[in-house]
Amino acid sequence: MKKAVTVFGAAVLAAVFSVGLTACSSAESIKSDVVTQEAWKQAFAEENFTNVRMEAEMSVSTAGKAQGGKVDYTQTNRLTVVIAGDYEYYKVESEMTGKILGVDVSDEEPVAEMYSARKADGTYTMYTKDASGNWIMSDSAVGVAADIIVGMIGSLSEIYESYVYSEDRRGYVKADDLDGTEEVLKFKDGKLAAVWAQVEKPDFDDNDFTYAVQVIQTSSAMFTYGGQSLTLPQLTSA
């Protein structure tokens, strides 16, 4: 677990974000335990992530008056990742709701699901769906879930001194971001329980035109440790 990628960095934002808006509000409301540097480091130990579920979400809500009329829509991406020993699972759901200039833009993208199973030589068998919805197998050097979680937590175990506990934000924030918009890390019972962040942008300029639009971006991830099991999909008989 040595990938130097910050939480909600490019890898995770590109992969997208859990289980409805409830996950976001739950991640925000959790009050973190206060942890020592040793407990912080232990929370990111690799053995904690051999049986774990991560449910994450990123939503971007845009509302107000733009050039040409009114906009009021939300884009939501949800990601579920499970590691259960040698088996891994990955699911992405994406949707848009609302209207842009009076036009209904509500839409749902097809759900993307993948499984992987680690083989004795350390490589993986991947299970993906073809265009007809049939599961097919292929070989891969990596699984479908572990790299996402590793990418999120990156090298956080080594940068305890860069974070401070914030009572107002109910968790650990970067020392130079006490009132800010970057991620809040929350710990419970010696484990990383949740990550949460929200950015609000009231107005913005584009080609010298000011849009009276409020944009709210909310990102969250919640972790469940232990109790995870996976069953590989049945392959379609020829």
Short mmCIF file of C-alpha atoms in Angstrom, two decimals:
data_model
loop_
_atom_site.label_atom_id
_atom_site.label_comp_id
_atom_site.label_asym_id
_atom_site.label_seq_id
_atom_site.Cartn_x
_atom_site.Cartn_y
_atom_site.Cartn_z
CA MET A 1 0.00 0.00 0.00
CA LYS A 2 2.58 2.54 -1.10
CA LYS A 3 0.83 4.43 -3.89
CA ALA A 4 1.19 8.15 -3.24
CA VAL A 5 -2.30 9.28 -4.22
CA THR A 6 -4.27 11.65 -1.99
CA VAL A 7 -7.83 10.86 -0.93
CA PHE A 8 -10.32 11.93 -3.60
CA GLY A 9 -7.38 12.45 -5.94
CA ALA A 10 -7.53 11.96 -9.66
CA ALA A 11 -7.82 8.17 -9.56
CA VAL A 12 -10.88 8.19 -7.35
CA LEU A 13 -12.63 11.16 -8.91
CA ALA A 14 -12.18 9.57 -12.31
CA ALA A 15 -13.51 6.28 -11.01
CA VAL A 16 -16.42 8.10 -9.34
CA PHE A 17 -18.49 7.94 -6.33
CA SER A 18 -22.03 4.80 -2.62
CA VAL A 19 -25.44 4.11 -1.86
CA GLY A 20 -27.47 7.24 -2.42
CA LEU A 21 -27.36 10.60 -0.72
CA THR A 22 -27.72 8.88 2.64
CA ALA A 23 -24.09 7.83 2.40
CA CYS A 24 -22.97 11.42 1.94
CA SER A 25 -24.97 12.68 4.90
CA SER A 26 -23.83 9.75 7.05
CA ALA A 27 -20.18 10.36 6.23
CA GLU A 28 -20.61 14.02 7.10
CA SER A 29 -22.38 13.35 10.40
CA ILE A 30 -19.90 10.80 11.77
CA LYS A 31 -17.75 12.23 14.54
CA SER A 32 -14.23 10.84 14.37
CA ASP A 33 -12.37 9.39 17.31
CA VAL A 34 -9.22 11.27 18.28
CA VAL A 35 -6.27 9.03 17.40
CA THR A 36 -2.57 8.93 18.19
CA GLN A 37 0.06 8.82 15.48
CA GLU A 38 0.52 5.09 16.04
CA ALA A 39 -3.25 4.45 15.84
CA TRP A 40 -3.42 6.56 12.66
CA LYS A 41 -0.70 4.48 11.04
CA GLN A 42 -2.33 1.22 12.12
CA ALA A 43 -5.67 2.29 10.65
CA PHE A 44 -4.09 2.23 7.19
CA ALA A 45 -2.32 -1.12 7.66
CA GLU A 46 -2.73 -3.47 4.72
CA GLU A 47 -4.27 -6.25 6.81
CA ASN A 48 -7.30 -4.03 7.48
CA PHE A 49 -8.22 -4.10 3.80
CA THR A 50 -8.37 -7.84 3.07
CA ASN A 51 -12.09 -8.04 3.92
CA VAL A 52 -13.74 -4.67 3.41
CA ARG A 53 -16.54 -2.85 1.60
CA MET A 54 -16.21 0.73 0.42
CA GLU A 55 -19.29 2.63 -0.72
CA ALA A 56 -18.56 6.02 -2.24
CA GLU A 57 -20.44 8.78 -3.98
CA MET A 58 -19.73 12.01 -5.79
CA SER A 59 -22.58 14.35 -6.64
CA VAL A 60 -22.47 17.72 -8.37
CA SER A 61 -25.59 19.89 -8.06
CA THR A 62 -25.94 22.98 -10.24
CA ALA A 63 -28.77 25.47 -9.83
CA GLY A 64 -29.45 29.05 -10.90
CA LYS A 65 -29.51 31.22 -14.01
CA ALA A 66 -27.01 30.60 -16.77
CA GLN A 67 -26.67 32.23 -20.17
CA GLY A 68 -29.89 31.43 -21.97
CA GLY A 69 -32.05 30.43 -19.01
CA LYS A 70 -32.44 28.42 -15.82
CA VAL A 71 -30.51 25.32 -14.84
CA ASP A 72 -31.26 22.90 -12.01
CA TYR A 73 -29.70 19.48 -12.27
CA THR A 74 -27.60 16.96 -10.35
CA GLN A 75 -25.04 14.47 -11.62
CA THR A 76 -24.41 11.53 -9.28
CA ASN A 77 -21.82 8.78 -9.53
CA ARG A 78 -21.80 5.86 -7.10
CA LEU A 79 -19.05 3.32 -6.57
CA THR A 80 -19.18 0.07 -4.61
CA VAL A 81 -15.96 -1.84 -4.02
CA VAL A 82 -15.65 -5.13 -2.08
CA ILE A 83 -12.59 -7.16 -1.18
CA ALA A 84 -13.24 -10.60 0.31
CA GLY A 85 -9.97 -12.48 0.45
CA ASP A 86 -9.00 -13.56 -3.07
CA TYR A 87 -12.24 -12.24 -4.59
CA GLU A 88 -12.94 -8.61 -5.51
CA TYR A 89 -16.01 -6.76 -6.79
CA TYR A 90 -16.55 -3.38 -8.44
CA LYS A 91 -19.78 -1.60 -9.41
CA VAL A 92 -20.35 1.88 -10.85
CA GLU A 93 -23.73 3.58 -11.18
CA SER A 94 -24.24 7.00 -12.78
CA GLU A 95 -27.30 9.17 -13.21
CA MET A 96 -28.41 12.72 -13.97
CA THR A 97 -31.63 14.34 -12.79
CA GLY A 98 -33.15 17.76 -13.41
CA LYS A 99 -33.49 20.29 -16.21
CA ILE A 100 -31.20 22.52 -18.26
CA LEU A 101 -32.89 25.48 -19.97
CA GLY A 102 -36.25 23.76 -19.51
CA VAL A 103 -35.13 20.49 -21.07
CA ASP A 104 -35.39 17.37 -18.90
CA VAL A 105 -31.91 15.81 -18.79
CA SER A 106 -32.76 12.94 -16.42
CA ASP A 107 -30.91 9.83 -17.47
CA GLU A 108 -29.29 6.70 -16.03
CA GLU A 109 -26.15 5.08 -17.38
CA PRO A 110 -25.96 1.27 -17.57
CA VAL A 111 -24.59 -0.27 -14.37
CA ALA A 112 -21.01 -1.48 -14.79
CA GLU A 113 -19.98 -4.51 -12.74
CA MET A 114 -16.79 -6.56 -12.60
CA TYR A 115 -15.40 -9.36 -10.47
CA SER A 116 -11.87 -10.67 -10.13
CA ALA A 117 -10.35 -13.77 -8.53
CA ARG A 118 -6.69 -13.97 -7.55
CA LYS A 119 -4.82 -17.00 -8.85
CA ALA A 120 -1.92 -18.87 -7.25
CA ASP A 121 0.65 -16.95 -9.33
CA GLY A 122 -0.66 -13.57 -8.11
CA THR A 123 -2.46 -12.65 -11.33
CA TYR A 124 -6.23 -12.44 -11.65
CA THR A 125 -9.13 -13.89 -13.58
CA MET A 126 -11.52 -11.08 -14.52
CA TYR A 127 -15.27 -11.47 -14.98
CA THR A 128 -16.97 -8.81 -17.11
CA LYS A 129 -20.23 -8.57 -19.05
CA ASP A 130 -20.38 -8.37 -22.81
CA ALA A 131 -22.92 -6.32 -24.76
CA SER A 132 -25.48 -9.13 -24.45
CA GLY A 133 -25.17 -9.27 -20.67
CA ASN A 134 -23.21 -12.53 -20.61
CA TRP A 135 -20.30 -12.93 -18.18
CA ILE A 136 -16.94 -13.61 -19.83
CA MET A 137 -13.51 -14.36 -18.39
CA SER A 138 -10.14 -12.81 -19.11
CA ASP A 139 -6.70 -12.59 -17.49
CA SER A 140 -5.35 -9.51 -15.72
CA ALA A 141 -2.29 -8.47 -13.75
CA VAL A 142 -4.45 -6.61 -11.19
CA GLY A 143 -7.79 -7.08 -9.46
CA VAL A 144 -10.82 -4.79 -9.78
CA ALA A 145 -10.98 -3.38 -6.24
CA ALA A 146 -7.73 -3.30 -4.28
CA ASP A 147 -6.06 -0.69 -6.48
CA ILE A 148 -8.99 1.69 -6.01
CA ILE A 149 -8.80 1.52 -2.22
CA VAL A 150 -5.01 1.71 -2.28
CA GLY A 151 -5.30 4.73 -4.56
CA MET A 152 -7.62 6.42 -2.10
CA ILE A 153 -5.61 5.92 1.05
CA GLY A 154 -2.29 6.23 -0.75
CA SER A 155 0.50 7.18 1.63
CA LEU A 156 -1.78 8.66 4.30
CA SER A 157 -0.27 6.42 6.95
CA GLU A 158 2.93 8.45 6.78
CA ILE A 159 1.51 12.00 6.99
CA TYR A 160 -0.23 12.14 10.38
CA GLU A 161 1.58 15.38 11.25
CA SER A 162 0.03 17.13 8.23
CA TYR A 163 -3.46 16.74 9.74
CA VAL A 164 -5.16 18.19 12.80
CA TYR A 165 -8.43 17.35 14.52
CA SER A 166 -11.26 19.81 13.80
CA GLU A 167 -14.24 19.88 16.18
CA ASP A 168 -16.25 21.93 13.68
CA ARG A 169 -15.67 19.48 10.84
CA ARG A 170 -15.86 16.41 13.11
CA GLY A 171 -12.67 14.80 11.90
CA TYR A 172 -9.10 15.21 10.71
CA VAL A 173 -8.34 17.94 8.16
CA LYS A 174 -5.15 19.27 6.67
CA ALA A 175 -3.50 21.79 8.95
CA ASP A 176 -3.74 24.49 6.26
CA ASP A 177 -7.40 23.71 5.48
CA LEU A 178 -9.18 24.30 8.82
CA ASP A 179 -12.10 26.17 7.21
CA GLY A 180 -11.71 24.70 3.80
CA THR A 181 -12.98 22.37 1.18
CA GLU A 182 -10.58 19.42 1.18
CA GLU A 183 -11.26 15.99 2.60
CA VAL A 184 -12.15 15.20 6.21
CA LEU A 185 -10.89 11.83 7.51
CA LYS A 186 -12.91 10.07 10.22
CA PHE A 187 -11.79 7.16 12.39
CA LYS A 188 -13.81 4.74 14.50
CA ASP A 189 -12.59 1.81 16.60
CA GLY A 190 -9.09 1.99 15.17
CA LYS A 191 -10.18 1.99 11.52
CA LEU A 192 -10.76 4.57 8.80
CA ALA A 193 -14.55 4.88 8.89
CA ALA A 194 -15.35 7.63 6.43
CA VAL A 195 -14.03 10.37 4.18
CA TRP A 196 -16.10 13.41 3.30
CA ALA A 197 -15.67 16.67 1.38
CA GLN A 198 -17.87 19.44 0.04
CA VAL A 199 -17.14 22.40 -2.22
CA GLU A 200 -19.58 25.24 -2.89
CA LYS A 201 -19.03 27.68 -5.74
CA PRO A 202 -21.66 30.47 -5.85
CA ASP A 203 -20.77 32.17 -9.15
CA PHE A 204 -18.22 31.77 -11.90
CA ASP A 205 -17.07 33.53 -15.04
CA ASP A 206 -16.73 32.04 -18.49
CA ASN A 207 -15.64 34.21 -21.42
CA ASP A 208 -16.46 37.35 -19.42
CA PHE A 209 -20.03 36.22 -18.73
CA THR A 210 -20.97 35.78 -15.08
CA TYR A 211 -23.21 32.81 -14.37
CA ALA A 212 -25.45 33.27 -11.31
CA VAL A 213 -25.24 29.58 -10.60
CA GLN A 214 -24.47 27.74 -7.38
CA VAL A 215 -22.45 24.56 -7.79
CA ILE A 216 -22.17 22.15 -4.86
CA GLN A 217 -19.86 19.16 -5.17
CA THR A 218 -20.06 16.54 -2.43
CA SER A 219 -17.82 13.48 -2.17
CA SER A 220 -18.02 10.72 0.41
CA ALA A 221 -16.72 7.25 1.13
CA MET A 222 -17.67 4.89 3.94
CA PHE A 223 -15.92 1.67 4.95
CA THR A 224 -17.30 -1.55 6.45
CA TYR A 225 -14.74 -4.02 7.77
CA GLY A 226 -15.29 -7.78 7.97
CA GLY A 227 -18.32 -9.89 7.12
CA GLN A 228 -17.83 -9.58 3.35
CA SER A 229 -18.26 -12.54 1.01
CA LEU A 230 -18.48 -12.79 -2.76
CA THR A 231 -19.75 -15.46 -5.17
CA LEU A 232 -18.30 -15.37 -8.66
CA PRO A 233 -20.85 -15.08 -11.49
CA GLN A 234 -22.01 -18.06 -13.49
CA LEU A 235 -20.61 -18.17 -16.99
CA THR A 236 -23.09 -18.60 -19.82
CA SER A 237 -22.87 -22.05 -21.40
CA ALA A 238 -21.94 -22.15 -25.07
#
